[in-house]
PDB file of C-alpha atoms in Angstrom:
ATOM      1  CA  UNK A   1      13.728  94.747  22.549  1.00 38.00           C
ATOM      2  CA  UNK A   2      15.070  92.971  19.460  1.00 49.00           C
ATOM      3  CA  UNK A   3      13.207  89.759  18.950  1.00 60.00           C
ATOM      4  CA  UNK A   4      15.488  86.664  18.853  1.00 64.00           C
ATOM      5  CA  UNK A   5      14.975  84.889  15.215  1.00 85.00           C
ATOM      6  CA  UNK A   6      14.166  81.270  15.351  1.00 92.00           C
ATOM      7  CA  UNK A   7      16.363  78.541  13.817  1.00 94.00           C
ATOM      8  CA  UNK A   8      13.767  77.820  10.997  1.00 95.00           C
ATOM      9  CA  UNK A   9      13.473  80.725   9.317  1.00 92.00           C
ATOM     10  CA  UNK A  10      17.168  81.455   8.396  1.00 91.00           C
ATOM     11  CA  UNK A  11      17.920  78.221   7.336  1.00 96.00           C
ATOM     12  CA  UNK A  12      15.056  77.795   5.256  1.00 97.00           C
ATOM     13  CA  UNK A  13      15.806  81.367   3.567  1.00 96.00           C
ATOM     14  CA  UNK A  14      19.532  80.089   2.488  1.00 96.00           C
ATOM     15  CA  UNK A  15      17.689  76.597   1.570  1.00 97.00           C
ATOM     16  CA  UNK A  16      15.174  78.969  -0.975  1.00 97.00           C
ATOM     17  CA  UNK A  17      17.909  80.408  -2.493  1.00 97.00           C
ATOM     18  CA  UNK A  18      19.736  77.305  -3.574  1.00 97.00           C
ATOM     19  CA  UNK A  19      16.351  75.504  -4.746  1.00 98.00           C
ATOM     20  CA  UNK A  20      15.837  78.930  -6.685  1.00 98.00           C
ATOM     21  CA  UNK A  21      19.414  78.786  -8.395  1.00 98.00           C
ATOM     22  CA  UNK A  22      18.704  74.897  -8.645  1.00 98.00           C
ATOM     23  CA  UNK A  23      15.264  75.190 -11.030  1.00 98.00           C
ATOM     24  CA  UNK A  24      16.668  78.096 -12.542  1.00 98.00           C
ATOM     25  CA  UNK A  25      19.548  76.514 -14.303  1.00 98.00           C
ATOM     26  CA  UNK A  26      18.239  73.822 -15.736  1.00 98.00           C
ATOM     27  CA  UNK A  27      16.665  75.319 -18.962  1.00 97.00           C
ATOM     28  CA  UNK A  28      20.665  77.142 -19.329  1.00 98.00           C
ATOM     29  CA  UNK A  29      22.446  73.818 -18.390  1.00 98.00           C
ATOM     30  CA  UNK A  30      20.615  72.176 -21.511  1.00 97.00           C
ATOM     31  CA  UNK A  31      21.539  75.287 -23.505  1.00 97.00           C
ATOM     32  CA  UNK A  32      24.975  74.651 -22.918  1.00 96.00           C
ATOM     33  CA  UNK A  33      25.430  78.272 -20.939  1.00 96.00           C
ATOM     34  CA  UNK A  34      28.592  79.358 -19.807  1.00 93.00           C
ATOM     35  CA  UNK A  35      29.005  79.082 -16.141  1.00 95.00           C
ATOM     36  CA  UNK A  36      25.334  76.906 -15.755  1.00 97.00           C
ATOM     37  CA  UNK A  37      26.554  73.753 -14.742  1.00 98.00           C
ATOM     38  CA  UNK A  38      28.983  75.140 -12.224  1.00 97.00           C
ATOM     39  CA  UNK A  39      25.659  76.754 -10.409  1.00 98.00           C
ATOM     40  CA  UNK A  40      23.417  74.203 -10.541  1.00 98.00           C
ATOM     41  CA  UNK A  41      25.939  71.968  -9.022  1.00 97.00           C
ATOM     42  CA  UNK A  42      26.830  73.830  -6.773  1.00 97.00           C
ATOM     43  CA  UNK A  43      23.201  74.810  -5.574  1.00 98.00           C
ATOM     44  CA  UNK A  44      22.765  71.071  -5.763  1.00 97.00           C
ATOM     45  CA  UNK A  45      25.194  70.487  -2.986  1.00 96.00           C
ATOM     46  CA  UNK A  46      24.388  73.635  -0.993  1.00 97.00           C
ATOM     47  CA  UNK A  47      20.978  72.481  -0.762  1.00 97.00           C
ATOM     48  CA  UNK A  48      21.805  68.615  -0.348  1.00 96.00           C
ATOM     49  CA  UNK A  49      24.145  69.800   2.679  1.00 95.00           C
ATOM     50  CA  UNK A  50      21.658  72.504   4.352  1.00 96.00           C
ATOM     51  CA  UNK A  51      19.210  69.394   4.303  1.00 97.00           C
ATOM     52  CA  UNK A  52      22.017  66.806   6.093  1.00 95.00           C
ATOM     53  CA  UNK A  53      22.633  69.280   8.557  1.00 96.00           C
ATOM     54  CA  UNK A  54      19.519  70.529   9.206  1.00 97.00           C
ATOM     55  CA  UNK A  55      17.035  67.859   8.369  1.00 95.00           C
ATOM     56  CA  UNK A  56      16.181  67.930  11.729  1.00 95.00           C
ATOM     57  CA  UNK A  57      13.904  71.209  11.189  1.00 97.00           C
ATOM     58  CA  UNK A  58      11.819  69.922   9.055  1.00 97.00           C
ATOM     59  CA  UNK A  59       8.817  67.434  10.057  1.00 97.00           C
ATOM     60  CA  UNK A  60       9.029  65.909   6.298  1.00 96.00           C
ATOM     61  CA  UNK A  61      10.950  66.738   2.996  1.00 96.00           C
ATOM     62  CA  UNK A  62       9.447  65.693  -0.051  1.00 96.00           C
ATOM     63  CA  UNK A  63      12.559  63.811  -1.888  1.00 96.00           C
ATOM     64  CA  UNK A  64      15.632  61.544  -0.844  1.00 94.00           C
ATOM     65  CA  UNK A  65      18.877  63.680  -0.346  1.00 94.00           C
ATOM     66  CA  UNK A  66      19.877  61.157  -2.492  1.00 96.00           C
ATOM     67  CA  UNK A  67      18.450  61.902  -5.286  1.00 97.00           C
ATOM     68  CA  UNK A  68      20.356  65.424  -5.184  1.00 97.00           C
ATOM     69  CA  UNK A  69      23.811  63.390  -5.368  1.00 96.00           C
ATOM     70  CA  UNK A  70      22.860  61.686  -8.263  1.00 97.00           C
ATOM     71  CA  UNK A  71      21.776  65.222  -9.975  1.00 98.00           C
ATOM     72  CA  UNK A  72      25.189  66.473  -8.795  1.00 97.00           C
ATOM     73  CA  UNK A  73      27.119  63.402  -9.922  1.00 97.00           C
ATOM     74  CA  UNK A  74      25.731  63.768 -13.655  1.00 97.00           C
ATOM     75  CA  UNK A  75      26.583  67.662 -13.718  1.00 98.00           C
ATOM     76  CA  UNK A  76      29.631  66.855 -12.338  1.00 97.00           C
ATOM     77  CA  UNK A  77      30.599  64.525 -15.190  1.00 96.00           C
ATOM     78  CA  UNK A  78      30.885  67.985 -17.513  1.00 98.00           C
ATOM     79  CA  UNK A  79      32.063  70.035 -14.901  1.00 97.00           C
ATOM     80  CA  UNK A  80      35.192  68.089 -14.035  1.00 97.00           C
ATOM     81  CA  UNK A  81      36.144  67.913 -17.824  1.00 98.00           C
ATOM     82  CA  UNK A  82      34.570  71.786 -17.970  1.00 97.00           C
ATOM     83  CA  UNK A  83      37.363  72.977 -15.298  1.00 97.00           C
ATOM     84  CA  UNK A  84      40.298  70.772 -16.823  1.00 98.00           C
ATOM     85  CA  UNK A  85      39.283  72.500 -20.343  1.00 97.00           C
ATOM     86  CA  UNK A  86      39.717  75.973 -18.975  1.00 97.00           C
ATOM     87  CA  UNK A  87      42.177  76.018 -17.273  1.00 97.00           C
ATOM     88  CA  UNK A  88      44.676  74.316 -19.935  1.00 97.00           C
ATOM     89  CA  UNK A  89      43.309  76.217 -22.589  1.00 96.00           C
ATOM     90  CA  UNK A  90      44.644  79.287 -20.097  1.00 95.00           C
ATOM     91  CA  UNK A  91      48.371  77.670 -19.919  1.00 94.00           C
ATOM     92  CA  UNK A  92      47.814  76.862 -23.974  1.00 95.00           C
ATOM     93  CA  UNK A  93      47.160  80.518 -24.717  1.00 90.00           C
ATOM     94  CA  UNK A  94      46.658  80.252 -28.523  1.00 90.00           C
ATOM     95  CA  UNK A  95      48.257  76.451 -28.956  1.00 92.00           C
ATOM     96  CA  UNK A  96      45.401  73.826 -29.407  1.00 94.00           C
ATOM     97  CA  UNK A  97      47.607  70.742 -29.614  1.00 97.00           C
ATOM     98  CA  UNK A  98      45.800  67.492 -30.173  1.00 97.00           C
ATOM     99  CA  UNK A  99      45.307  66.616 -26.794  1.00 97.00           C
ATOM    100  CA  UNK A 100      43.623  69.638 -25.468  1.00 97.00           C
ATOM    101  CA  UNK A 101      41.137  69.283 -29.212  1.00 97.00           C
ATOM    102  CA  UNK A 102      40.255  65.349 -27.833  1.00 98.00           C
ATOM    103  CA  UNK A 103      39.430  67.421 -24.057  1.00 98.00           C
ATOM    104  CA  UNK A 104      37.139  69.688 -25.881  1.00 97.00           C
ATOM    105  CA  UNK A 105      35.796  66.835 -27.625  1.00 98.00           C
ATOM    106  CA  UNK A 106      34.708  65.136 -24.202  1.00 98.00           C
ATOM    107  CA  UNK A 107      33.404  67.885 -22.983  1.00 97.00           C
ATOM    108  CA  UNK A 108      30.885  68.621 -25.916  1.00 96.00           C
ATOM    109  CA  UNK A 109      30.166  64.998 -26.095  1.00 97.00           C
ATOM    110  CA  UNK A 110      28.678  64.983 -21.792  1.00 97.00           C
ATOM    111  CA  UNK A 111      26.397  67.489 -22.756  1.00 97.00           C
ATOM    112  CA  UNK A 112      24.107  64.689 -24.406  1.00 97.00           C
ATOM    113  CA  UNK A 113      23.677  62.383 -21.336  1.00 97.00           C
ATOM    114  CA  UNK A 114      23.933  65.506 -18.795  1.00 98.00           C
ATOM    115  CA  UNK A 115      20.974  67.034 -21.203  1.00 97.00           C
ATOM    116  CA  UNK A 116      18.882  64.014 -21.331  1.00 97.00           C
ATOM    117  CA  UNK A 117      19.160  63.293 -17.661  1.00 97.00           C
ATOM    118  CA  UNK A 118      18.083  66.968 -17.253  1.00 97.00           C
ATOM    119  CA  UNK A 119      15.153  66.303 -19.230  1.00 97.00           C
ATOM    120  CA  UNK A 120      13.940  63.059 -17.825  1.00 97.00           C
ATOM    121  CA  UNK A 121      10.688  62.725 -15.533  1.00 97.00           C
ATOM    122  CA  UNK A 122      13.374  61.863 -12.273  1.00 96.00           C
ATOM    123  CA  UNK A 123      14.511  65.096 -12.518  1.00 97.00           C
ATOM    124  CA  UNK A 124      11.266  66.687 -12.883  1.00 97.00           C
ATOM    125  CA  UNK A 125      10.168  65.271 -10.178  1.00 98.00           C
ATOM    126  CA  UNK A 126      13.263  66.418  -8.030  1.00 98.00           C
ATOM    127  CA  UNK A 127      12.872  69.606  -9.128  1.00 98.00           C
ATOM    128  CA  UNK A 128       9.286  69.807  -8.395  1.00 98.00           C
ATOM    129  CA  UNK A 129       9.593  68.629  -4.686  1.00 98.00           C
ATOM    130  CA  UNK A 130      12.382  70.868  -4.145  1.00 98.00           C
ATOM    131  CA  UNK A 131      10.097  73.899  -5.629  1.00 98.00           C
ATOM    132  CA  UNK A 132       7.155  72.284  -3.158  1.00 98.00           C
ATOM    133  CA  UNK A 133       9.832  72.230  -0.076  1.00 98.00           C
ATOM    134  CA  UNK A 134      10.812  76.150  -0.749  1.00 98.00           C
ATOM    135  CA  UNK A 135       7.299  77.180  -0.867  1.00 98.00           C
ATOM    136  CA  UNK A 136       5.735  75.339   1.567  1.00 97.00           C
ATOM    137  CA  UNK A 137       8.126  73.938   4.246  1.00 97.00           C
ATOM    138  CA  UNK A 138       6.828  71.250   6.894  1.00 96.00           C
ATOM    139  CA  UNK A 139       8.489  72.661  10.061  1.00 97.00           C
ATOM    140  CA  UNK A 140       9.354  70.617  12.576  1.00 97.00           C
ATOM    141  CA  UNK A 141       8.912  71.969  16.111  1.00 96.00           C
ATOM    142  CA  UNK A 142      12.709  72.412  16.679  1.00 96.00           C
ATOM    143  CA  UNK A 143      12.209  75.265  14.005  1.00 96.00           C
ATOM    144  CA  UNK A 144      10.565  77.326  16.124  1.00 96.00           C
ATOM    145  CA  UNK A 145      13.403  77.347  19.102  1.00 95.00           C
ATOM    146  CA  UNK A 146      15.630  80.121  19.210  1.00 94.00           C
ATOM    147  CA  UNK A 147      18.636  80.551  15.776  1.00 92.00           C
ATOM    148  CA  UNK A 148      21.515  80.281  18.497  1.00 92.00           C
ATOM    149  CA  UNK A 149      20.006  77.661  20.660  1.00 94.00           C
ATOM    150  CA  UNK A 150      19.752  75.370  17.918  1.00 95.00           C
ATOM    151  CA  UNK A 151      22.279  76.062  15.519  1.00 95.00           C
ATOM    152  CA  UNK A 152      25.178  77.492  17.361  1.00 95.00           C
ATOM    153  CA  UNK A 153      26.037  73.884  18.529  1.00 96.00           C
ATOM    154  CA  UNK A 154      25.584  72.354  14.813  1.00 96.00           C
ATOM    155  CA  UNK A 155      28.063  75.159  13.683  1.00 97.00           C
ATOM    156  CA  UNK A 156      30.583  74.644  16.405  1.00 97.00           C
ATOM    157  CA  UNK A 157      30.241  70.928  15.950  1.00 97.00           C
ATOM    158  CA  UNK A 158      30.996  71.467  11.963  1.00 97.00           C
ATOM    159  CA  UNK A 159      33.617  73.520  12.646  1.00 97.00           C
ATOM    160  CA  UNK A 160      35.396  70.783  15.196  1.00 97.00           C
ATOM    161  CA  UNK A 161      34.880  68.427  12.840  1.00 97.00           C
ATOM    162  CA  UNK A 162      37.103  70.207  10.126  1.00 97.00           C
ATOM    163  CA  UNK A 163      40.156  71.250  12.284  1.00 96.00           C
ATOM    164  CA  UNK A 164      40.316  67.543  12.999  1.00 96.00           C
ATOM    165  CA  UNK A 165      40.048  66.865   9.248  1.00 96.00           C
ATOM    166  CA  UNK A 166      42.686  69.513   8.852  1.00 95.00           C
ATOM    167  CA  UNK A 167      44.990  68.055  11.860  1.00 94.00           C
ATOM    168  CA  UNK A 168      44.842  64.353  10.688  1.00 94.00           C
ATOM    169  CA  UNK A 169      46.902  66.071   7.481  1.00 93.00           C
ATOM    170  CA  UNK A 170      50.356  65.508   9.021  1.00 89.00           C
ATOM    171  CA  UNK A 171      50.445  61.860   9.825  1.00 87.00           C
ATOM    172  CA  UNK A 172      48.247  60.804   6.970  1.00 92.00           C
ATOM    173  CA  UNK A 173      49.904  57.568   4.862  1.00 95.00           C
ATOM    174  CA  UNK A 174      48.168  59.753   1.756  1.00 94.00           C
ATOM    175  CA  UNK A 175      48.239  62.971   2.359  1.00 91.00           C
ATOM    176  CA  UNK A 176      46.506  64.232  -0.811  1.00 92.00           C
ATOM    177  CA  UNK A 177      43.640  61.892   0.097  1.00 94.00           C
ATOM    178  CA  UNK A 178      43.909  63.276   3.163  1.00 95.00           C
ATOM    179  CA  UNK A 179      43.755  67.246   2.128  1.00 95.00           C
ATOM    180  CA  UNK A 180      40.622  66.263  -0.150  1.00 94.00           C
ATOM    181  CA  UNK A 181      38.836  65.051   2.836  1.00 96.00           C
ATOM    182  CA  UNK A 182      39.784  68.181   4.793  1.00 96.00           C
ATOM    183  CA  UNK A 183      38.568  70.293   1.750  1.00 96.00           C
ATOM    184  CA  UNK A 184      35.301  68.538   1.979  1.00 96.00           C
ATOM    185  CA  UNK A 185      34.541  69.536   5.876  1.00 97.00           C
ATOM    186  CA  UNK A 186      35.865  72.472   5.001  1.00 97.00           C
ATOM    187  CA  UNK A 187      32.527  72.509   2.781  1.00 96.00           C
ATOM    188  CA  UNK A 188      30.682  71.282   4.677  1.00 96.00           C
ATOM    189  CA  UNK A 189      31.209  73.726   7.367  1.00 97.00           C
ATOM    190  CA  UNK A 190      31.158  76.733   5.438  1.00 97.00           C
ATOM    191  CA  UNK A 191      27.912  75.653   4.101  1.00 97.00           C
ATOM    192  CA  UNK A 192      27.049  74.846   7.467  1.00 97.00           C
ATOM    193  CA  UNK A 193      27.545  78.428   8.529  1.00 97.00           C
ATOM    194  CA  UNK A 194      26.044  80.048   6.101  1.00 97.00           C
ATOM    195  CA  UNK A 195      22.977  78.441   6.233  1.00 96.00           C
ATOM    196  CA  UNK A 196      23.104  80.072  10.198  1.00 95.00           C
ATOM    197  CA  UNK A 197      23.682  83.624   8.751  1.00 91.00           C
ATOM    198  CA  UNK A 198      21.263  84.454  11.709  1.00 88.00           C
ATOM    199  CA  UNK A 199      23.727  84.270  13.856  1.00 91.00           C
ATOM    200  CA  UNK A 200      25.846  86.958  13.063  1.00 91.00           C
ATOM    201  CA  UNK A 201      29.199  87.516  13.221  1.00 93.00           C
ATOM    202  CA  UNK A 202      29.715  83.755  15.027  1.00 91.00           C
ATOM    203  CA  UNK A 203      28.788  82.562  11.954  1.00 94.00           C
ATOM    204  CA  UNK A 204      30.134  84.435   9.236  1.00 96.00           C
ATOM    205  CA  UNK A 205      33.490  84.201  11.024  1.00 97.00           C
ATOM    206  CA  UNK A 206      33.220  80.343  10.796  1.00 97.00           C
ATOM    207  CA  UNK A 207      32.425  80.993   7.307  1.00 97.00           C
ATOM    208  CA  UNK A 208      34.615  82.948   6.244  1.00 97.00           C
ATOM    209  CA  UNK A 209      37.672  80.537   7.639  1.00 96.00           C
ATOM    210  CA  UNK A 210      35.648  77.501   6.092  1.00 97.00           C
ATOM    211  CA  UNK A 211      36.176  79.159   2.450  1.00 96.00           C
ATOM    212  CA  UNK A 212      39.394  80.257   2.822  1.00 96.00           C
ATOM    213  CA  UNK A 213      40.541  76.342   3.685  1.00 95.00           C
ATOM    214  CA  UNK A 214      38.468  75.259   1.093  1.00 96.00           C
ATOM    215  CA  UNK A 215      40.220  77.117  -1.096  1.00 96.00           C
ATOM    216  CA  UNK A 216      43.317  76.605  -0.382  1.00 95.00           C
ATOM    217  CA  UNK A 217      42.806  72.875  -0.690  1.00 96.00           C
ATOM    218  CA  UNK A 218      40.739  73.142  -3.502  1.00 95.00           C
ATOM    219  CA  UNK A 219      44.132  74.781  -5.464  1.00 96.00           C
ATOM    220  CA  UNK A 220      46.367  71.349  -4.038  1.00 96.00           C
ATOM    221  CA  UNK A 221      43.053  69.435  -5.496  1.00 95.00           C
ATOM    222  CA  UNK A 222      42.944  70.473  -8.729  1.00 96.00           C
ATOM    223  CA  UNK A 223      46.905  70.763  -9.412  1.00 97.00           C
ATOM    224  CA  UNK A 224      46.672  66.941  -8.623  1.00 96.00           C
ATOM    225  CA  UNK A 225      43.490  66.520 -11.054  1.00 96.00           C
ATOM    226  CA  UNK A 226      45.040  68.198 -14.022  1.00 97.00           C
ATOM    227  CA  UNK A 227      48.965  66.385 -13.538  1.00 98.00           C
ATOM    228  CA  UNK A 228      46.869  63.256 -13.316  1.00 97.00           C
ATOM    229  CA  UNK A 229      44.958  64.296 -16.367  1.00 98.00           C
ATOM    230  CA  UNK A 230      48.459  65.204 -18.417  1.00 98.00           C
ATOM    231  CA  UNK A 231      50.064  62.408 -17.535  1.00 98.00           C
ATOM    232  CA  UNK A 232      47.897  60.149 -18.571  1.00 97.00           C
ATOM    233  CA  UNK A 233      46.930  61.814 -21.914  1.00 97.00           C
ATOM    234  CA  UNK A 234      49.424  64.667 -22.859  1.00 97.00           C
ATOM    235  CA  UNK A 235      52.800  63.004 -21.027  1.00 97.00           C
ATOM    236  CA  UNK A 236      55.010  64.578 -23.260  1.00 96.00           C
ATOM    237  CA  UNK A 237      53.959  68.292 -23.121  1.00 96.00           C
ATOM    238  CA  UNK A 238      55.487  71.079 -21.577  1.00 94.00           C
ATOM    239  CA  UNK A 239      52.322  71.854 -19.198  1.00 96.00           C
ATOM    240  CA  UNK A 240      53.382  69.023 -16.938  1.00 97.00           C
ATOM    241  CA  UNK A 241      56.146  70.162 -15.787  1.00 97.00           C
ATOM    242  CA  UNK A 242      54.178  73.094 -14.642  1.00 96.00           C
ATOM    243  CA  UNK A 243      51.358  71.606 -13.116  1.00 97.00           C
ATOM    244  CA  UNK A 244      53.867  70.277 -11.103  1.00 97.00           C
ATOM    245  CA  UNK A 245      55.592  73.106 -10.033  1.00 97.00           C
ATOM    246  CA  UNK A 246      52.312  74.879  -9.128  1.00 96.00           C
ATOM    247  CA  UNK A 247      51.126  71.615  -7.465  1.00 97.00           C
ATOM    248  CA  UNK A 248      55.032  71.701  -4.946  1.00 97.00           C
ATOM    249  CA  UNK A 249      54.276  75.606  -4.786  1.00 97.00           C
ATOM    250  CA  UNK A 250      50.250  75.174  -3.572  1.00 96.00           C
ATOM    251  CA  UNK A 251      51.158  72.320  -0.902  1.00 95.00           C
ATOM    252  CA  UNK A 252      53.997  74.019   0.473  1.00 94.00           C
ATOM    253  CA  UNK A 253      51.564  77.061   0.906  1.00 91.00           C
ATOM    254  CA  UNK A 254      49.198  75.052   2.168  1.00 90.00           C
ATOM    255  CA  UNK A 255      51.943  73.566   4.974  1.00 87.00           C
ATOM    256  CA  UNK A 256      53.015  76.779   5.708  1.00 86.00           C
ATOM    257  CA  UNK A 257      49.782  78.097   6.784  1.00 77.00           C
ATOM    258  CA  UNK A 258      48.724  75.408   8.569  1.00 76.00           C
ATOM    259  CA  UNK A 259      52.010  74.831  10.845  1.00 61.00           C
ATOM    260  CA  UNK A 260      51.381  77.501  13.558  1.00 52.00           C
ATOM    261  CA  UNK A 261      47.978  75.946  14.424  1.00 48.00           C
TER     262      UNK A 261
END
């Protein structure tokens, strides 16, 4: 008879991972790699959301969650200008007008702070506890229970949550606000389910439909970040008109798909 796996051990499995990926780019995010903020940000908030949803498994965890949003908010501060960068220097091609050379320019200059707040004893700390969490988890005795017993109603409750975030679209005053907040349950939930890979196919479905909302969002999200961005500091070029024709293209997409439901 197959033995039924216990809530505990799955979730703390995905939570290893991202603590892994977490202490492992740190040393690359100071170097400056390419693509080392974007993982240690988002390991930050896969592991800051496994522990919101599933605090309740462990008897004691060794750091404030809180602590992980401030990591996140100071890798964030290159990452947002990181994204912008790439993805104009994409529509640019070979041009480098003087707008897109000030971007760059940002972007170099948060490295310092995001460097020195990667080196200071805080984050030493965080990253220590986090290591001391991984290896040595204080289970609480809901841990123990059976995976579907315990996290089948979390997932389903997750889930709930973001169809209402995706339903309260249509009659939002604001509906980009609104489509932001719907990309973040959509998040939410998908981390929610992954974390509960021990469930099988339940999960993975919910998963799967999590990511594929988040990234359809995500695309309305950042056509509004980068027209914001141009018109503000490049009003004049060419790209604008673009980013808004993606940005009408993306939403009506987005509309579209969501309609029949």
């Amino acid at each position: 008879m197959t033995e039924t796996p216990i809530a505990g051990a799955g979730v703390h499995e995905y939570l290893a991972a991202q603590a892994a990926t977490l202490i492992a780019m740190r040393e690359p995010v100071i170097a400056r790699e390419a693509d080392a903020v974007h993982r240690m940000r988002v390991a930050t908030r896969r592991l800051r959301s496994v522990l919101s949803t599933y605090g309740a498994l462990y008897a004691e965890v060794p750091f404030k969650r809180r602590r992980l949003r401030w990591l996140a908010d100071e890798l964030g501060r290159v990452r947002d200008l990181e994204v912008l960068r790439m993805r104009f220097a994409k529509r640019l091609g070979d041009e480098r007008p003087e707008w897109f050379t000030e971007l760059e320019a940002k972007e170099r200059d948060a490295y310092g702070p995001l460097a020195e707040a990667c080196e200071r004893e805080r984050t030493r700390r965080l990253l220590a506890a986090v290591e001391t969490l991984a290896a040595y988890p204080d289970f609480a005795p809901a841990a123990a229970l059976p995976a579907d017993e315990v996290l089948g109603p979390v997932v389903a409750r997750a889930r709930l949550e973001m169809t209402q975030a995706v339903a309260a679209i249509a009659g939002a005053a604001d509906a980009d606000e609104a489509r932001h907040r719907a990309r973040n349950a959509a998040k939410r939930t998908r981390y929610t389910a992954e974390a509960a890979a021990f469930l099988g196919e339940e999960a993975a479905a919910v998963a799967a439909e999590a990511k594929k909302l988040q990234n359809r969002f995500g695309r309305c999200q950042d056509d509004a970040v980068a027209i914001a961005y141009l018109e503000a500091h490049a009003p004049d070029s060419p790209l604008l008109e673009d980013e808004r024709r993606r940005y009408a293209k993306h939403v009506a997409r987005a509309e579209a798909a969501l309609s029949p439901a």
